Structures are given as C-alpha cells and as structure tokens.
C-alpha cells in the first residue's frame, strides 16, 4: 500500500510541476487559466490522499471552479491584446530573485539532514487512541473549530460579507474612481 | 524511496511556491500574477496539512488554518480582479506598467 | 573719634553710598540731574575727607602708629585667611591725598562734563574707582589687595572707554585693560607661589604670612633658609605687577592709550592715584625684597625715566606729553625705591601727584574753553590767569619753585649721598631732558615758538591732518585746519560746538544791545569755565604750599648744579631749532612702540581671518561632500522606488535566501556536521 501511495504521489507531483511551469510559460492567458484549473484539481486529490477531505473539497470548489470562472470572465471583459511583446527581458532585479532561490534550495537540501533525524518520533504513536482515520475529517475539524476557534470563524464570515458588499459597490460605481 | 515522508511534501510545496514566485516576478500580465498567488497559497496549504498529518494529528491546527487561507486568498483575488476591471473601464488600456503606478 | 578708628572701613563704602541712588535710577532708566549728583557726592566726599583727616592725625600724632583689625574669612585645610583693615602712616597719607583730589576732580567734572551724555555712569564709575582705591590702600593682606587691584583696573577700563562710541577709544580701553591684566596675572601667581612656599618650606600654615603686619617674621625666616631662587621668583612677579601698574618701560603704553579718557579722569587716575599703586604695593612688601631685585627696580626706573623723557621732547599732544612725564617721574620714584629712601619717595610722590593733577586740569581747561589739544594749533590769545596757572604747574614740575623744588632737591641730595656717581650723572641728564619737554610745552602754548627740529617737514599721524605749523609771526591770522578738528583729534570732547570759537575779536563787545543776539561762544565759555579755574587754583595751593618747607632742604653745590641744568634745558627749548633727525624720529614715533603693537595685532588679526576662512572652507566643503553623497544616493534609491511588486519580491527572496543560509550555516556549525 505504501508503494501505491508513493507512486500516486510521485505522479501527481510531477504533473503539478509540469503544469505550473506551463502556466508561467504560456503565451495566452486563457491557456494558463485552464492549466491552473487542472492544478487545483490535482491539489485536491493530494489533500484527499492525506485524509483532509474538507480541505480538498474546499480547494476544488473555491479555486478550481469559482475562481477559474471569475478569471475567465475577467479575461473576456478586458482586452489584453495591447501587450504585444511578450518576450522576456532580463532586468537587474531578476538576478536577485534567481540568487535568492538558489540559496533557498541549498538551504533546503541542507535542512533535509536535520529533518530526517527526528522522523522516528512519529512511528510509535500510530497505535495510540488518537488516530487520524478514526473519525471523519469534517467531524474532527468542526469539533475543533467550534470549541476553540469560533472567533476566527465568525470573523471570516464577516469578512465574506464585507467583500460581497464591497464588490457589488465597486461594480456599481459611476463617475470618478 | 517509495516511503513518503514529510520531507517529500515539504519539497513539493517548496517547488510550487518557488515557481509561483518566479511567475509572479517574471510575468508581464496582471492576471498571471494573481494566478500565481493562488499557486503559492495552495502550496502553503499543502505544507500546513502535511505538518498536521505527520506531527499534530491530535489538534489539527494546520488544517484549520489552511481553511482560512483558502477563503482569504479567494477573496483577495476577487477583489483584485474587480479593481482591475474598474481601472480598465476608466483607462481603456491595460498594460501592466501603467497599472503599477 | 573712637568710632571712626574702630570702624575705619566706613570710608570705603562712602563713595558707593553716594552712587546708590545712581544705581537705583539705572534700574528704572531714569536720569538724575547733574546738580543732585554733585550735591550728594560733595557731601559724601567731605565726610570722607574729614574721616581720613581724623585717621591721619590719629596715626601721626599718637603712640599707636597702626590701625589693624582682622576678621576670619575662610579656611582651607588648616590654612586660614583673614580680611581686614591695616592703616599705617603711608596709607593715611595716600588716603588724604586721594580724598582731596577726588573731591576736586568731581567738582571740576561737573563743569567739564556738562553737555555730555551718560553722566550718571561717569559718576558711578568714578565712585567705584575711589572705593576700590580706598580698599586697596587700607587692605590688610595680599589677597584682599588683589581683589581691589583688579577692581581698580576694571573701573579704569570703564572710565577710559567712556566715549565708547568712537572706535579708537574702545580700542585703547581694551589695551589699557589687557595690559593691566598682565600685572594681575603676575600678582596672583606670586600669591599662589607664596602660599605654597610658606606651607612647604617655612612651615607657616596660616594665612598670616600674607598680612602686612608680619613682614618681619617672613623676612627673618627667609634669610635662614636656602630656597632663595623661588623667593626671588615670587618677588620678581610682584615687581612685574608693580611695573605694569605704574607704567614703566615695557608696559608703559597703556598710560598713553588711556589719554583718550576725559581729562578729569586722567587727572584722577593717571597722575595721582592709580599709577602710584605699584609703588604702594612695593612699599608694603618692602622688607621681603632681596637686594638683587632692588637693583632691578632701580634699573627699570632709570630706563623708563630716560626713554619717556626722550620721547616727550618731540610730542605734539599736550596730554601725551603729560602722560610721558608721569611715567618718567614714576621711574625716578622707582629709582628712589631701589635706593631705599622711603621718606623722600613719599614726599616726591605726593608733590608730583598734586602737580600732575593741576597740569591735567589745566589741559582740560584749555580743551574746554579754547579747544586746544595740540601744540600745532594756532592759538588765540589766552587769558593771563590761565597762563599764570600753567606757570605754577610747570615751575613745580621742573623743580625750580614751589613744591617741586623741595622734592627735586631732596631727591638729588639723597642720590649724591648714596655715593654712586654714575647714578647721579644719569639723573641729572634726565632732569635736563625733562626740563626741555616741560618748558617746550609752556612756550609752545603761550609764546608761540615750537621746537620741532624739522620745521614741519616731517609730520606723521595725527598732526598731519590737523593743521600746518604756524610761524611765530603769524599768530593773529586764522588758518583753517585741514579737516575738522573734532573729527581728527579723538581725545577732545565731543560736544565742542562746531561754531568757530576762535575769533580773536568778538563782535559783541561793541554794543550792549547786541549782546542778547550774540552767538559768540567765546563769551559763553568764559562765563562757564569760571568753576574750572576755581578748582585749579585750589589745587595749585596744594602745589605752592610745600614750597615753604624749606627746612628740609640743604643748599649745597649739587642743588645749585641741578637748578642750573633745568635752566639750561629751558633755554635750550626756547632757543634751539634743530635736533638730529634720528633722535627726532625715534622720539616722535614713541620708540616705534605703537607701530610695533599695531603691526603685531594686525598680524594676529590676519592670521585669525585666514584661519577663519580656511575653517569655513573646510567645513563648507565637508558639508558639500555630505550633501552630494546624500543627493546621489537618494537619486539612485528613488529610481529603484518604482511601485513594482516584482522588484520588491525579488529583493525579498534574495534576502530570505541569505537569511536561510546564515541560519542553516550557524545551526550546522553549532551542531557539527
């Protein structure tokens, strides 16, 4: 079973990397949106394999469906054709980013040895009472949120409301900005 | 090799994050930039969830936080897109250099 | 009477009391009228005079020769210092002289300073000066004396710089004060070294060694020890301060600069009282002076007497001649001190101070009434009684009649008795030179013959701009001066009216009716200056009276020789017309001392300006450097400040990468790979 898990993980990961790179390198925007849709779907599968079903569903519902549609509408409304030259011009600040990324990779490679040291810790707790798969993810999450983190939940609800109102207001604006 | 440890998930999240960053820096289209933010957010989510699964499977704090992350990132992108639409309405052109001002 | 003796310190506070009202009015910006000030001052001065006379009589005609009273002042580390009063016969004489002259000068200055501004300040400064002088005279120890020594210098500065709005006057006041400060520094350092010396080597851990009543103790103690060099140093510093105060050779220039003061001030300070304080101080510490320094005093006195007489021969300013003559006569007093004869010294000093005061007041009379300041001015006919008063002063100063005769005669006899022939010869030479300049002064004012060797072909400085030399025949012609006298001659008073007061024939004498509409200053001034003449005549009484003390004189050959020499000098000044050019130049230029002084001060000013400019340049360039750096950096940074997220993100990534590397690196180093 571990092997299967591993194979699935590797396949999905490779797919994700390839498609994200193609998102960046595509010339048209609509293509990149389509690719992003697929990426979010794959992320959902990955989350599902980690027994985080609620997160997976949220990811798919929000990102891959709602946001993609919004992006597509945006692209349809706005005329991006005025950007003609899409060639990549190297500027001085790009170098900083490349250098930083290389440094981060190096640091991660070095950090691997430190993380591996403490991996033995989790193995002994697999037979304990509190296993991840005993109860469903939604049950576990809801019990945690509603008991201890109700405040933040409420806040996000209010935030959603505000954004709703704000968006509708912004759309209906007339006159100066 | 086939035993998936925490390190693998961290690596994947890191890679996606880095690509998202690079796309953000090197892209010349605003929608691409916003799209790359979503990639970064989902990579972060993956990171948090992996950590909870392997380390904090009693209290699931990472998962809770990742829920909030998704919500907020979606809201952010919606708002940004609305603003872009409004700018387009008034300027009738859409070049990233003009918007950066 | 006992009350006066017990509280002799009252005398010091009387002049300040007379100017208390002045101070109060200063605070409230009110000007008192001149008459009120005069009345208050007159009353207080009369009281002071009476008190000083009481003290004088008490001391000289009683068994107790000293009044002394000391109080504890402060103590440092077992060394106790006292303050108090110490009056012996010397200080009583000085007191009486001071009070007399100050009273007369104040009444004189009422008339003289009638139309000037800042009269209140004038009386205030004079009162401060007088009280400081009294404090100096009656002080009982060296520290107290030092305080009043400095105060006298301050008051002198205030008075010399009375007409401070002219630049030359303020500069000369500065000069006066600074040169006096040199003496103060020497005095103070001498006191400090004396304290240290007495504590370390004499084991006298008490402030009493500074007292003037304990001089003999110190003298005996000193003669037994072997630390003579430091003692020489101490007394040398005291001598220097005395030289500075009494305007002897290296430091005589302040007295000449101080002639920019109003004339009554010169009469009070620079003839009679302040310049004698050097001698007074040396008299107080006389038992402590070793023989080598007495010789030094003598030599310096001789040098000044000779040089100042030499310079005064060719000066053309009345007050300058009188100033040089004071320093010359003080040099002779230093000679007497060096020889050690104190009785003759005191007599000489007192008579000299009265004569000089009288002469200065005469000069003030000329200035006020006829506006004569220089010998080169053309002279109108001066009244006879003015001439008479001048004659009294001149004869006394030269030593032919009246008081000066007594002093000169005693002086010459003492030096003859001392045995040194060289000294005698030099003093006779000095008397010859002094006779020349004294009679030249008289003749050139009243007989219209000027003994300038070069007949007006060599003129320099102030004289050039004043007027041309008058030939002895053209006395009644009016020759207009080149330029206004009131501009060029900065010594004169400022309120001399520019109306020409030198018409020999007044237009108003003809008809009585016209006198009401007469604008002739001549008549006005003649009515005004009656007060001045009164005062001068009172002082000349003091000049004439000592002439009757003939019992102190011994008529011998030397006396006759000295009289003969003075008459020779007078005749030389009247008849001779030529002196070699070198002597004329040197004496006219006052030994080039003012020029050297100006040159050095200009040098310093130039250096200071140069340094200032370079410093400004350095600072300017430094600031400019900073400014350019900031400007350029800010330009570069502002270029990077584009609202570009991508740029910021890239920088951010770079920084995070660096931080990560550093963290990991430190972690690894700590743990050890």
GROMACS .gro file of C-alpha atoms in nm, chain C residues 328-656:
model
  329
  606UNK     CA    1   5.923  10.939   3.367
  607UNK     CA    2   5.873  11.077   3.718
  608UNK     CA    3   5.747  10.739   3.833
  609UNK     CA    4   6.067  10.595   3.703
  610UNK     CA    5   6.255  10.833   3.925
  611UNK     CA    6   6.039  10.715   4.213
  612UNK     CA    7   6.136  10.360   4.135
  613UNK     CA    8   6.495  10.473   4.150
  614UNK     CA    9   6.436  10.608   4.498
  615UNK     CA   10   6.272  10.284   4.599
  616UNK     CA   11   6.564  10.090   4.464
  617UNK     CA   12   6.800  10.305   4.665
  618UNK     CA   13   6.583  10.252   4.969
  619UNK     CA   14   6.494  10.605   5.077
  620UNK     CA   15   6.128  10.597   5.159
  621UNK     CA   16   6.075  10.938   5.316
  622UNK     CA   17   6.195  11.125   5.009
  623UNK     CA   18   5.995  10.885   4.797
  624UNK     CA   19   5.675  10.974   4.974
  625UNK     CA   20   5.736  11.343   4.956
  626UNK     CA   21   5.826  11.320   4.590
  627UNK     CA   22   5.517  11.116   4.518
  628UNK     CA   23   5.274  11.345   4.690
  629UNK     CA   24   5.410  11.662   4.541
  630UNK     CA   25   5.427  11.506   4.199
  631UNK     CA   26   5.068  11.385   4.215
  632UNK     CA   27   4.938  11.728   4.305
  633UNK     CA   28   5.138  11.899   4.033
  634UNK     CA   29   5.033  11.649   3.773
  635UNK     CA   30   4.672  11.676   3.868
  636UNK     CA   31   4.695  12.050   3.842
  637UNK     CA   32   4.856  12.027   3.500
  638UNK     CA   33   4.597  11.784   3.371
  639UNK     CA   34   4.319  12.006   3.491
  640UNK     CA   35   4.489  12.295   3.316
  641UNK     CA   36   4.491  12.094   2.998
  642UNK     CA   37   4.124  12.027   3.046
  643UNK     CA   38   4.064  12.396   3.086
  644UNK     CA   39   4.236  12.469   2.758
  645UNK     CA   40   4.036  12.195   2.593
  646UNK     CA   41   3.705  12.308   2.726
  647UNK     CA   42   3.744  12.676   2.681
  648UNK     CA   43   3.966  12.724   2.381
  649UNK     CA   44   3.950  12.374   2.235
  650UNK     CA   45   4.325  12.347   2.227
  651UNK     CA   46   4.454  11.996   2.230
  652UNK     CA   47   4.767  12.010   2.022
  653UNK     CA   48   5.069  12.230   2.015
  654UNK     CA   49   5.038  12.272   1.642
  655UNK     CA   50   4.710  12.451   1.657
  656UNK     CA   51   4.712  12.815   1.603
  657UNK     CA   52   4.642  12.986   1.925
  658UNK     CA   53   4.424  13.274   2.005
  659UNK     CA   54   4.519  13.493   2.288
  660UNK     CA   55   4.483  13.309   2.609
  661UNK     CA   56   4.398  13.493   2.926
  662UNK     CA   57   4.662  13.584   3.172
  663UNK     CA   58   4.538  13.389   3.467
  664UNK     CA   59   4.539  13.071   3.266
  665UNK     CA   60   4.896  13.146   3.183
  666UNK     CA   61   4.969  13.202   3.548
  667UNK     CA   62   4.820  12.872   3.650
  668UNK     CA   63   5.018  12.693   3.385
  669UNK     CA   64   5.329  12.865   3.502
  670UNK     CA   65   5.276  12.744   3.855
  671UNK     CA   66   5.239  12.387   3.742
  672UNK     CA   67   5.531  12.395   3.505
  673UNK     CA   68   5.768  12.551   3.754
  674UNK     CA   69   5.671  12.296   4.015
  675UNK     CA   70   5.713  12.005   3.782
  676UNK     CA   71   6.050  12.112   3.657
  677UNK     CA   72   6.173  12.167   4.010
  678UNK     CA   73   6.250  12.535   4.015
  679UNK     CA   74   5.994  12.676   4.252
  680UNK     CA   75   5.712  12.578   4.483
  681UNK     CA   76   5.669  12.215   4.582
  682UNK     CA   77   5.875  12.063   4.308
  683UNK     CA   78   6.178  12.241   4.427
  684UNK     CA   79   6.165  12.063   4.760
  685UNK     CA   80   6.113  11.722   4.610
  686UNK     CA   81   6.380  11.760   4.346
  687UNK     CA   82   6.629  11.896   4.586
  688UNK     CA   83   6.581  11.615   4.833
  689UNK     CA   84   6.595  11.365   4.553
  690UNK     CA   85   6.927  11.488   4.417
  691UNK     CA   86   7.081  11.514   4.763
  692UNK     CA   87   6.987  11.162   4.858
  693UNK     CA   88   7.136  11.022   4.542
  694UNK     CA   89   7.452  11.222   4.595
  695UNK     CA   90   7.480  11.091   4.949
  696UNK     CA   91   7.436  10.736   4.831
  697UNK     CA   92   7.774  10.762   4.663
  698UNK     CA   93   7.713  10.637   4.313
  699UNK     CA   94   7.841  10.892   4.064
  700UNK     CA   95   7.700  10.722   3.757
  701UNK     CA   96   7.352  10.732   3.902
  702UNK     CA   97   7.389  11.097   3.981
  703UNK     CA   98   7.503  11.176   3.630
  704UNK     CA   99   7.213  10.991   3.472
  705UNK     CA  100   6.959  11.158   3.696
  706UNK     CA  101   7.097  11.498   3.609
  707UNK     CA  102   7.071  11.409   3.242
  708UNK     CA  103   6.712  11.304   3.296
  709UNK     CA  104   6.635  11.629   3.470
  710UNK     CA  105   6.783  11.813   3.174
  711UNK     CA  106   6.562  11.627   2.929
  712UNK     CA  107   6.256  11.673   3.146
  713UNK     CA  108   6.323  12.044   3.164
  714UNK     CA  109   6.334  12.055   2.787
  715UNK     CA  110   5.997  11.899   2.732
  716UNK     CA  111   5.830  12.079   3.018
  717UNK     CA  112   5.933  12.421   2.903
  718UNK     CA  113   5.871  12.336   2.542
  719UNK     CA  114   5.514  12.267   2.640
  720UNK     CA  115   5.481  12.600   2.812
  721UNK     CA  116   5.649  12.803   2.544
  722UNK     CA  117   5.467  12.648   2.256
  723UNK     CA  118   5.130  12.714   2.412
  724UNK     CA  119   5.195  13.065   2.532
  725UNK     CA  120   5.498  13.202   2.350
  726UNK     CA  121   5.422  13.052   2.011
  727UNK     CA  122   5.759  12.901   1.940
  728UNK     CA  123   5.768  12.535   1.869
  729UNK     CA  124   6.088  12.349   1.890
  730UNK     CA  125   6.034  12.088   1.628
  731UNK     CA  126   6.363  12.020   1.469
  732UNK     CA  127   6.241  11.953   1.124
  733UNK     CA  128   6.030  12.262   1.085
  734UNK     CA  129   5.724  12.078   0.977
  735UNK     CA  130   5.879  11.878   0.701
  736UNK     CA  131   5.844  11.554   0.889
  737UNK     CA  132   5.498  11.506   1.012
  738UNK     CA  133   5.313  11.188   1.071
  739UNK     CA  134   4.996  11.057   1.216
  740UNK     CA  135   4.752  11.287   1.379
  741UNK     CA  136   4.944  11.604   1.332
  742UNK     CA  137   4.937  11.591   0.957
  743UNK     CA  138   4.570  11.616   0.938
  744UNK     CA  139   4.528  11.885   1.194
  745UNK     CA  140   4.697  12.190   1.067
  746UNK     CA  141   5.006  12.337   0.931
  747UNK     CA  142   5.265  12.478   1.161
  748UNK     CA  143   5.229  12.835   1.243
  749UNK     CA  144   5.517  13.066   1.208
  750UNK     CA  145   5.593  13.264   1.510
  751UNK     CA  146   5.497  13.590   1.344
  752UNK     CA  147   5.155  13.499   1.209
  753UNK     CA  148   4.968  13.449   1.528
  754UNK     CA  149   4.663  13.655   1.468
  755UNK     CA  150   4.579  13.512   1.129
  756UNK     CA  151   4.323  13.243   1.124
  757UNK     CA  152   4.450  12.948   0.933
  758UNK     CA  153   4.182  12.696   0.874
  759UNK     CA  154   4.276  12.344   0.954
  760UNK     CA  155   4.278  12.060   0.710
  761UNK     CA  156   3.969  11.878   0.810
  762UNK     CA  157   3.761  11.932   1.114
  763UNK     CA  158   3.943  11.925   1.442
  764UNK     CA  159   3.663  11.743   1.612
  765UNK     CA  160   3.698  11.454   1.372
  766UNK     CA  161   4.066  11.403   1.377
  767UNK     CA  162   4.158  11.462   1.732
  768UNK     CA  163   3.976  11.189   1.910
  769UNK     CA  164   4.092  11.298   2.251
  770UNK     CA  165   3.882  11.609   2.254
  771UNK     CA  166   3.535  11.618   2.394
  772UNK     CA  167   3.255  11.554   2.161
  773UNK     CA  168   3.026  11.831   2.238
  774UNK     CA  169   3.250  12.115   2.141
  775UNK     CA  170   3.030  12.315   1.921
  776UNK     CA  171   3.133  12.348   1.566
  777UNK     CA  172   3.079  12.715   1.568
  778UNK     CA  173   3.411  12.875   1.541
  779UNK     CA  174   3.508  12.975   1.888
  780UNK     CA  175   3.844  13.109   1.790
  781UNK     CA  176   3.770  13.453   1.671
  782UNK     CA  177   4.015  13.683   1.836
  783UNK     CA  178   3.785  13.979   1.812
  784UNK     CA  179   3.439  13.926   1.941
  785UNK     CA  180   3.176  14.106   1.752
  786UNK     CA  181   2.966  14.163   2.053
  787UNK     CA  182   3.184  14.384   2.265
  788UNK     CA  183   3.079  14.695   2.090
  789UNK     CA  184   2.723  14.748   2.181
  790UNK     CA  185   2.535  14.630   2.479
  791UNK     CA  186   2.211  14.587   2.289
  792UNK     CA  187   2.360  14.346   2.050
  793UNK     CA  188   2.484  14.114   2.319
  794UNK     CA  189   2.149  13.947   2.353
  795UNK     CA  190   2.159  13.817   2.000
  796UNK     CA  191   2.521  13.729   2.017
  797UNK     CA  192   2.621  13.383   1.922
  798UNK     CA  193   2.974  13.406   2.033
  799UNK     CA  194   3.098  13.100   2.212
  800UNK     CA  195   3.391  13.291   2.341
  801UNK     CA  196   3.180  13.485   2.583
  802UNK     CA  197   2.980  13.182   2.681
  803UNK     CA  198   3.280  12.973   2.754
  804UNK     CA  199   3.441  13.243   2.952
  805UNK     CA  200   3.140  13.253   3.183
  806UNK     CA  201   3.124  12.879   3.209
  807UNK     CA  202   3.472  12.788   3.293
  808UNK     CA  203   3.500  13.001   3.599
  809UNK     CA  204   3.433  12.694   3.807
  810UNK     CA  205   3.724  12.515   3.647
  811UNK     CA  206   3.959  12.793   3.723
  812UNK     CA  207   3.845  12.791   4.082
  813UNK     CA  208   3.928  12.426   4.120
  814UNK     CA  209   4.262  12.460   3.953
  815UNK     CA  210   4.353  12.742   4.177
  816UNK     CA  211   4.260  12.535   4.482
  817UNK     CA  212   4.488  12.260   4.366
  818UNK     CA  213   4.766  12.500   4.291
  819UNK     CA  214   4.751  12.596   4.657
  820UNK     CA  215   4.849  12.241   4.735
  821UNK     CA  216   5.127  12.278   4.486
  822UNK     CA  217   5.258  12.601   4.627
  823UNK     CA  218   5.232  12.523   4.995
  824UNK     CA  219   5.504  12.260   5.023
  825UNK     CA  220   5.740  12.519   4.883
  826UNK     CA  221   5.757  12.670   5.228
  827UNK     CA  222   5.905  12.358   5.386
  828UNK     CA  223   6.250  12.488   5.326
  829UNK     CA  224   6.384  12.344   5.649
  830UNK     CA  225   6.412  12.002   5.484
  831UNK     CA  226   6.649  12.132   5.223
  832UNK     CA  227   7.024  12.157   5.237
  833UNK     CA  228   7.166  12.409   4.998
  834UNK     CA  229   7.489  12.271   4.862
  835UNK     CA  230   7.670  12.256   4.534
  836UNK     CA  231   7.463  11.976   4.391
  837UNK     CA  232   7.145  12.173   4.444
  838UNK     CA  233   7.289  12.463   4.250
  839UNK     CA  234   7.402  12.231   3.971
  840UNK     CA  235   7.054  12.081   3.934
  841UNK     CA  236   6.893  12.425   3.917
  842UNK     CA  237   7.145  12.528   3.661
  843UNK     CA  238   7.072  12.224   3.449
  844UNK     CA  239   6.699  12.289   3.449
  845UNK     CA  240   6.752  12.647   3.342
  846UNK     CA  241   6.978  12.519   3.064
  847UNK     CA  242   6.702  12.291   2.948
  848UNK     CA  243   6.454  12.576   2.946
  849UNK     CA  244   6.680  12.793   2.740
  850UNK     CA  245   6.754  12.510   2.501
  851UNK     CA  246   6.385  12.456   2.448
  852UNK     CA  247   6.327  12.826   2.387
  853UNK     CA  248   6.610  12.898   2.151
  854UNK     CA  249   6.714  12.582   1.974
  855UNK     CA  250   6.559  12.474   1.650
  856UNK     CA  251   6.743  12.166   1.536
  857UNK     CA  252   6.793  11.819   1.665
  858UNK     CA  253   6.946  11.537   1.461
  859UNK     CA  254   6.690  11.362   1.253
  860UNK     CA  255   6.742  11.020   1.409
  861UNK     CA  256   6.664  11.138   1.760
  862UNK     CA  257   6.368  11.329   1.635
  863UNK     CA  258   6.228  11.034   1.453
  864UNK     CA  259   6.271  10.793   1.738
  865UNK     CA  260   6.127  11.022   1.996
  866UNK     CA  261   5.844  11.134   1.775
  867UNK     CA  262   5.741  10.783   1.698
  868UNK     CA  263   5.747  10.695   2.068
  869UNK     CA  264   6.021  10.446   2.014
  870UNK     CA  265   5.807  10.288   1.747
  871UNK     CA  266   5.617  10.100   2.013
  872UNK     CA  267   5.268  10.187   1.888
  873UNK     CA  268   5.368  10.085   1.541
  874UNK     CA  269   5.507   9.755   1.659
  875UNK     CA  270   5.197   9.694   1.862
  876UNK     CA  271   4.971   9.773   1.569
  877UNK     CA  272   5.176   9.555   1.342
  878UNK     CA  273   5.163   9.260   1.576
  879UNK     CA  274   4.793   9.296   1.640
  880UNK     CA  275   4.728   9.327   1.268
  881UNK     CA  276   4.933   9.016   1.215
  882UNK     CA  277   4.724   8.831   1.463
  883UNK     CA  278   4.407   8.960   1.304
  884UNK     CA  279   4.528   8.846   0.965
  885UNK     CA  280   4.615   8.504   1.096
  886UNK     CA  281   4.281   8.474   1.263
  887UNK     CA  282   4.099   8.580   0.949
  888UNK     CA  283   4.295   8.335   0.744
  889UNK     CA  284   4.223   8.053   0.982
  890UNK     CA  285   3.861   8.153   0.989
  891UNK     CA  286   3.834   8.147   0.615
  892UNK     CA  287   4.007   7.815   0.578
  893UNK     CA  288   3.800   7.667   0.852
  894UNK     CA  289   3.487   7.792   0.683
  895UNK     CA  290   3.609   7.645   0.358
  896UNK     CA  291   3.686   7.312   0.516
  897UNK     CA  292   3.351   7.296   0.682
  898UNK     CA  293   3.175   7.409   0.369
  899UNK     CA  294   3.348   7.150   0.160
  900UNK     CA  295   3.279   6.880   0.413
  901UNK     CA  296   2.915   6.967   0.422
  902UNK     CA  297   2.905   6.984   0.045
  903UNK     CA  298   3.056   6.639   0.030
  904UNK     CA  299   2.792   6.501   0.257
  905UNK     CA  300   2.522   6.676   0.062
  906UNK     CA  301   2.641   6.541  -0.272
  907UNK     CA  302   2.664   6.190  -0.135
  908UNK     CA  303   2.315   6.208   0.000
  909UNK     CA  304   2.182   6.357  -0.321
  910UNK     CA  305   2.332   6.093  -0.544
  911UNK     CA  306   2.234   5.807  -0.324
  912UNK     CA  307   1.884   5.939  -0.297
  913UNK     CA  308   1.859   5.964  -0.674
  914UNK     CA  309   1.964   5.607  -0.716
  915UNK     CA  310   1.732   5.491  -0.446
  916UNK     CA  311   1.443   5.692  -0.582
  917UNK     CA  312   1.496   5.526  -0.916
  918UNK     CA  313   1.453   5.194  -0.752
  919UNK     CA  314   1.140   5.313  -0.582
  920UNK     CA  315   0.909   5.214  -0.862
  921UNK     CA  316   0.577   5.075  -0.748
  922UNK     CA  317   0.675   4.742  -0.884
  923UNK     CA  318   0.584   4.444  -0.677
  924UNK     CA  319   0.802   4.219  -0.877
  925UNK     CA  320   1.109   4.414  -0.792
  926UNK     CA  321   1.032   4.411  -0.427
  927UNK     CA  322   0.955   4.046  -0.429
  928UNK     CA  323   1.283   3.964  -0.592
  929UNK     CA  324   1.474   4.160  -0.333
  930UNK     CA  325   1.274   3.992  -0.063
  931UNK     CA  326   1.355   3.647  -0.194
  932UNK     CA  327   1.718   3.733  -0.206
  933UNK     CA  328   1.719   3.848   0.150
  934UNK     CA  329   1.528   3.546   0.275
   0.00000   0.00000   0.00000
